[in-house]
Tab-separated table of C-alpha atoms in Angstrom:
chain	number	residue	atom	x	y	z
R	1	UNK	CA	19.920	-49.696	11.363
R	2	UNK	CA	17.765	-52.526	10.769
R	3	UNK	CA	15.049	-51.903	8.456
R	4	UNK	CA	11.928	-53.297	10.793
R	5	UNK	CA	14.105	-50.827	14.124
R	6	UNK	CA	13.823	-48.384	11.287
R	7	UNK	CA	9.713	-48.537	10.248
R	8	UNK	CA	8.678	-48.772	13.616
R	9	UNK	CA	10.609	-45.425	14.972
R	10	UNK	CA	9.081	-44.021	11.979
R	11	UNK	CA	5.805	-45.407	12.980
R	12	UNK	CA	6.092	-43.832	16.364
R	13	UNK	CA	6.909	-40.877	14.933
R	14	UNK	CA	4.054	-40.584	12.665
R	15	UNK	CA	1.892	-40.965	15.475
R	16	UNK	CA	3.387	-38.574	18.112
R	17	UNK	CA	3.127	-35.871	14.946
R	18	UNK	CA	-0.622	-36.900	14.752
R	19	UNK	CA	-1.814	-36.635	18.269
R	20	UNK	CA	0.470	-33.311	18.385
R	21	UNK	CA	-1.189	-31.995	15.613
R	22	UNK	CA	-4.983	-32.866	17.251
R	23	UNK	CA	-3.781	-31.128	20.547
R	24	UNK	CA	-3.030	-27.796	18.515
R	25	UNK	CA	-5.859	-27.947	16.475
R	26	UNK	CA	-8.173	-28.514	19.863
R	27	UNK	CA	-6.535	-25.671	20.657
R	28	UNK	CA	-6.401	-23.318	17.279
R	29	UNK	CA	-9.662	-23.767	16.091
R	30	UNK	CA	-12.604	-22.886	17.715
R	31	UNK	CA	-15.521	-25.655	18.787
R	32	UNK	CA	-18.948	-25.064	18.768
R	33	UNK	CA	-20.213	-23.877	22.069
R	34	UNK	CA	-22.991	-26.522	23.012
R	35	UNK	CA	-26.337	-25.656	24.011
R	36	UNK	CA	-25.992	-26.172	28.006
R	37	UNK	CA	-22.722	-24.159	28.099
R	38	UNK	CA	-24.332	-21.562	25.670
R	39	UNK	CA	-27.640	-21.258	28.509
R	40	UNK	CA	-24.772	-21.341	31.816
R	41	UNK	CA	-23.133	-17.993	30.251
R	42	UNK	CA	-26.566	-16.497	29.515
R	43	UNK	CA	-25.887	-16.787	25.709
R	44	UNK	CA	-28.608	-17.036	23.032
R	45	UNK	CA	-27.773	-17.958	19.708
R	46	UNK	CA	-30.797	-17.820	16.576
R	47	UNK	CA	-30.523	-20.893	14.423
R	48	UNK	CA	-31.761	-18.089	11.642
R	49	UNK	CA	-30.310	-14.765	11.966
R	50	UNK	CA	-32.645	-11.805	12.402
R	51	UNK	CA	-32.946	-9.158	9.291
R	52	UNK	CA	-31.949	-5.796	10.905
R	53	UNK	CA	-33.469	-2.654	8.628
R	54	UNK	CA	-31.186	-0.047	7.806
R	55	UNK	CA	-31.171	3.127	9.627
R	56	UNK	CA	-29.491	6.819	9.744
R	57	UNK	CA	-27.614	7.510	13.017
R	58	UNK	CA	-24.528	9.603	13.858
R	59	UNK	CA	-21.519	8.274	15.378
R	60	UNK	CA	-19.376	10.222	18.404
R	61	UNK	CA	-17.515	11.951	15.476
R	62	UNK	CA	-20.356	13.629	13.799
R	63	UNK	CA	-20.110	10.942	11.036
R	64	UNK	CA	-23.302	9.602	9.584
R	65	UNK	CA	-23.818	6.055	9.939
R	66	UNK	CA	-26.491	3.358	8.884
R	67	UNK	CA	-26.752	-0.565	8.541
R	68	UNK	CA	-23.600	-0.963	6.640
R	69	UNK	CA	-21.413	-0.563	9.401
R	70	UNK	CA	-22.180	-3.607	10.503
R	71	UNK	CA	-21.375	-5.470	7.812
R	72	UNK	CA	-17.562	-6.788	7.486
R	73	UNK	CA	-17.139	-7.999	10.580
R	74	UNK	CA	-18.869	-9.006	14.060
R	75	UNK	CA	-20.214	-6.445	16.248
R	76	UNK	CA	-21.260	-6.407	19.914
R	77	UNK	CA	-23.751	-3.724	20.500
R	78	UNK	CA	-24.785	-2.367	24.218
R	79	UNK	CA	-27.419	0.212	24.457
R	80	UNK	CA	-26.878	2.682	27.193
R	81	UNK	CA	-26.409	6.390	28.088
R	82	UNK	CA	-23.559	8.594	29.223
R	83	UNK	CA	-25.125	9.645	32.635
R	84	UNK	CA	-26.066	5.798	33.732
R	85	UNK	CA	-24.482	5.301	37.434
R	86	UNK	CA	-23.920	1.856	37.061
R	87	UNK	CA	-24.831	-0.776	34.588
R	88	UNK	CA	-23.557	0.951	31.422
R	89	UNK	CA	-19.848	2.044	32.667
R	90	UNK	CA	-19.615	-1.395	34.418
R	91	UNK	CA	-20.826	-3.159	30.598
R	92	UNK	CA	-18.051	-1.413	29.174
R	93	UNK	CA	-15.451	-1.907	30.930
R	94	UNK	CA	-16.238	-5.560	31.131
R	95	UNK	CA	-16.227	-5.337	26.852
R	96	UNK	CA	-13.112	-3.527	27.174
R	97	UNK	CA	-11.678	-6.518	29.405
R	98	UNK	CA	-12.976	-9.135	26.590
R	99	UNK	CA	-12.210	-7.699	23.144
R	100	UNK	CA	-7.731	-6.964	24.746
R	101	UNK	CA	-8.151	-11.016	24.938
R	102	UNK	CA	-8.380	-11.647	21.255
R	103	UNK	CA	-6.440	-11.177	17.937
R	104	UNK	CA	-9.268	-9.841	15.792
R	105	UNK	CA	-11.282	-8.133	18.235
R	106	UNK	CA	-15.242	-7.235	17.107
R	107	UNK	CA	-16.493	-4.063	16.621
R	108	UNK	CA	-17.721	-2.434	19.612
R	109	UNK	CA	-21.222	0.062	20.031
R	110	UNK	CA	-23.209	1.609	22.447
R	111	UNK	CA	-26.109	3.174	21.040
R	112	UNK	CA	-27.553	6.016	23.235
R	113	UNK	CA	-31.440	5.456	24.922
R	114	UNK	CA	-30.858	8.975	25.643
R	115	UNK	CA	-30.402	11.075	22.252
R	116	UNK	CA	-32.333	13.586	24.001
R	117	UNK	CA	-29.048	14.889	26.128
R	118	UNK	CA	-26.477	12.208	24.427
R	119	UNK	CA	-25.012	14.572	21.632
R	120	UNK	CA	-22.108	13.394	19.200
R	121	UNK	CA	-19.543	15.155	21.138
R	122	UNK	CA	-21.124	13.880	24.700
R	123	UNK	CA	-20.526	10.542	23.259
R	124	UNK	CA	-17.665	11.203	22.181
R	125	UNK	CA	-16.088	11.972	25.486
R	126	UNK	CA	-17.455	9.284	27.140
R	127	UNK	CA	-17.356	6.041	25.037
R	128	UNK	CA	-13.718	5.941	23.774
R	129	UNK	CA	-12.586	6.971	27.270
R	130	UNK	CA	-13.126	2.632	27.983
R	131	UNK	CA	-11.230	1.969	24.960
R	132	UNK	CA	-10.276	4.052	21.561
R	133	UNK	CA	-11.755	2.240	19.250
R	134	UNK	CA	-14.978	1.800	20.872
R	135	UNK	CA	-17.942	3.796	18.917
R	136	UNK	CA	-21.221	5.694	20.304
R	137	UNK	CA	-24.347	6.200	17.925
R	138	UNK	CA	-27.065	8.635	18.595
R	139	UNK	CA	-30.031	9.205	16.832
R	140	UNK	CA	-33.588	10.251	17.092
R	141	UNK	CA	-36.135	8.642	19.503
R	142	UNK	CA	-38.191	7.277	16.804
R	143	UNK	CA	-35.017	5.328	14.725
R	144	UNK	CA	-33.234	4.689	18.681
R	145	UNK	CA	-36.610	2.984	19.029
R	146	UNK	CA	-37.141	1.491	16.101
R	147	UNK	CA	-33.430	-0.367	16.042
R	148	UNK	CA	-34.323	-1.171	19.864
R	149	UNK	CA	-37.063	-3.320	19.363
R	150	UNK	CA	-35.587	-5.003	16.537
R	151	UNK	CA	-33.083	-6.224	18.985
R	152	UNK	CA	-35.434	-7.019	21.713
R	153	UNK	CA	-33.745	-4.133	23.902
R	154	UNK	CA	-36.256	-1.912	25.819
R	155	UNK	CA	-35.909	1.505	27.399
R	156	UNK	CA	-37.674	4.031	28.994
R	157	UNK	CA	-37.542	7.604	31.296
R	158	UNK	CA	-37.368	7.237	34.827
R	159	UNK	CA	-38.631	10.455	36.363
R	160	UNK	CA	-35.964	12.334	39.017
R	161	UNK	CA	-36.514	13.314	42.448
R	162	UNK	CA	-36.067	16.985	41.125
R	163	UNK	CA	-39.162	18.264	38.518
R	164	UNK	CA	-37.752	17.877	34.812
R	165	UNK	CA	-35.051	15.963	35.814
R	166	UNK	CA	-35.207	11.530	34.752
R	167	UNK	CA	-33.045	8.571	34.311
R	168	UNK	CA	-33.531	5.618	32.110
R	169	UNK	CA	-34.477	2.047	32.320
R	170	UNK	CA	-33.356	-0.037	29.477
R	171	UNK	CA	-32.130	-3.672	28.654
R	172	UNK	CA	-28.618	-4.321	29.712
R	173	UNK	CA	-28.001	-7.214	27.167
R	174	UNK	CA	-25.251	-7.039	24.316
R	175	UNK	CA	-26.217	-7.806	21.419
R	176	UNK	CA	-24.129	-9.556	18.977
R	177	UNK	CA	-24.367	-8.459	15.156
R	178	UNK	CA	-22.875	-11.004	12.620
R	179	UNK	CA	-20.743	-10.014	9.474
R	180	UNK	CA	-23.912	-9.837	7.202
R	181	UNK	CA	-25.866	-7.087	9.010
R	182	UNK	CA	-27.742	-9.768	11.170
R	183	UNK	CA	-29.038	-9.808	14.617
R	184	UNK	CA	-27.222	-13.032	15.629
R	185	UNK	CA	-28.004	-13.601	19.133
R	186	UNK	CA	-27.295	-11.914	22.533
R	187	UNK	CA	-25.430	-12.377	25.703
R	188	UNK	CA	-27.750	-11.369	28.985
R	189	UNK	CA	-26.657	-9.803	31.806
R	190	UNK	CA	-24.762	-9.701	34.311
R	191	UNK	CA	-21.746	-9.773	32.335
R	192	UNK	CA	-18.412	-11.469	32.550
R	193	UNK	CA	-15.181	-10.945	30.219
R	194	UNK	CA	-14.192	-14.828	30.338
R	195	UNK	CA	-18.103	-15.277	29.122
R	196	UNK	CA	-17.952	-12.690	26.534
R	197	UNK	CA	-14.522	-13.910	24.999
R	198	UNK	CA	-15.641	-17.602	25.144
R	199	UNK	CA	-18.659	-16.786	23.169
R	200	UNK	CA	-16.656	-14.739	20.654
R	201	UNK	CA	-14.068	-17.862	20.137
R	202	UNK	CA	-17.132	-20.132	19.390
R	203	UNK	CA	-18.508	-17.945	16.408
């Protein structure tokens, strides 16, 4: 083969290799979400992650848990309770639909505004029941509270029709929790899988 024939299919090749390798890379590795797509998905991301302090709740299994089991790995928080008609069953099945998407799913939480009637073992038979490896925390009102506010989530009883009986208000954000312990940011409601896992992909 003539040697210019020669250097110039080589040539070719080099390039086709090159633009194939930018296509998979587009692909692979995840771009920064800009700030317009970021505020169409309801997403809001701190330049400067928030300190979170450390705290003593229980998980669904009895186990005591505190700030550290955050750390390691991202973590999407929801704060609801087990007798919510609506918002909180719909949030996690929507989670449920986002975390199947990905390889290396984030850890998933919903911390109970009710620790008056959410017990370990009421937790326990409600959160996993929208995926197995999902967690639920309880805790007392005053560190339930506490961890609230830190992550801009409010709450609050709702009397019933019925004396002594209530419901609760609360914040129906999720609340994302980066590998350090941080609050990172949070995604508002209403909630979408595609939004969830595109915001995930971007971190």
């Amino acid at each position: 083969m003539d040697v210019g024939i020669r250097n110039t299919l080589l040539g070719i090749a080099a390039f086709i290799s090159i633009i194939l390798g930018l296509l998979i890379a587009s692909l692979v590795i995840p771009r920064p979400m800009s700030s317009d797509e970021a505020e169409q998905i309801g997403w809001y991301h701190f330049d400067q992650p928030r300190a979170i302090n450390d705290f003593v709740m229980v998980d669904h299994n009895g186990k005591e848990v505190g700030l550290s089991v955050f750390r390691g790995q991202w973590s999407l928080v929801f704060f609801g309770f087990t007798t919510c008609p609506d918002i909180c069953p719909t949030t996690l099945s929507v989670l449920n639909e986002s975390v199947k998407k990905l390889d290396s799913p984030p850890q998933v939480v919903m911390i109970t505004v009710d620790p008056e009637r959410d017990s370990p073992q009421k937790l326990r038979g409600y959160v996993p029941a929208f995926n197995a490896l999902f967690r639920g925390f309880t805790g007392s009102f005053d560190q339930t509270v506490s961890l609230a506010e830190q992550m801009n989530i409010a709450f609050g009883k709702i009397p019933g029709p019925e004396p002594g009986t209530y419901t609760m208000d609360h914040t129906a954000s999720i609340v994302l929790i980066d590998p350090y312990g941080r609050y990172a940011g949070f995604i508002k409601a209403p909630h979408r899988p595609e939004h969830i896992t595109k915001v995930l992909r971007s971190l």
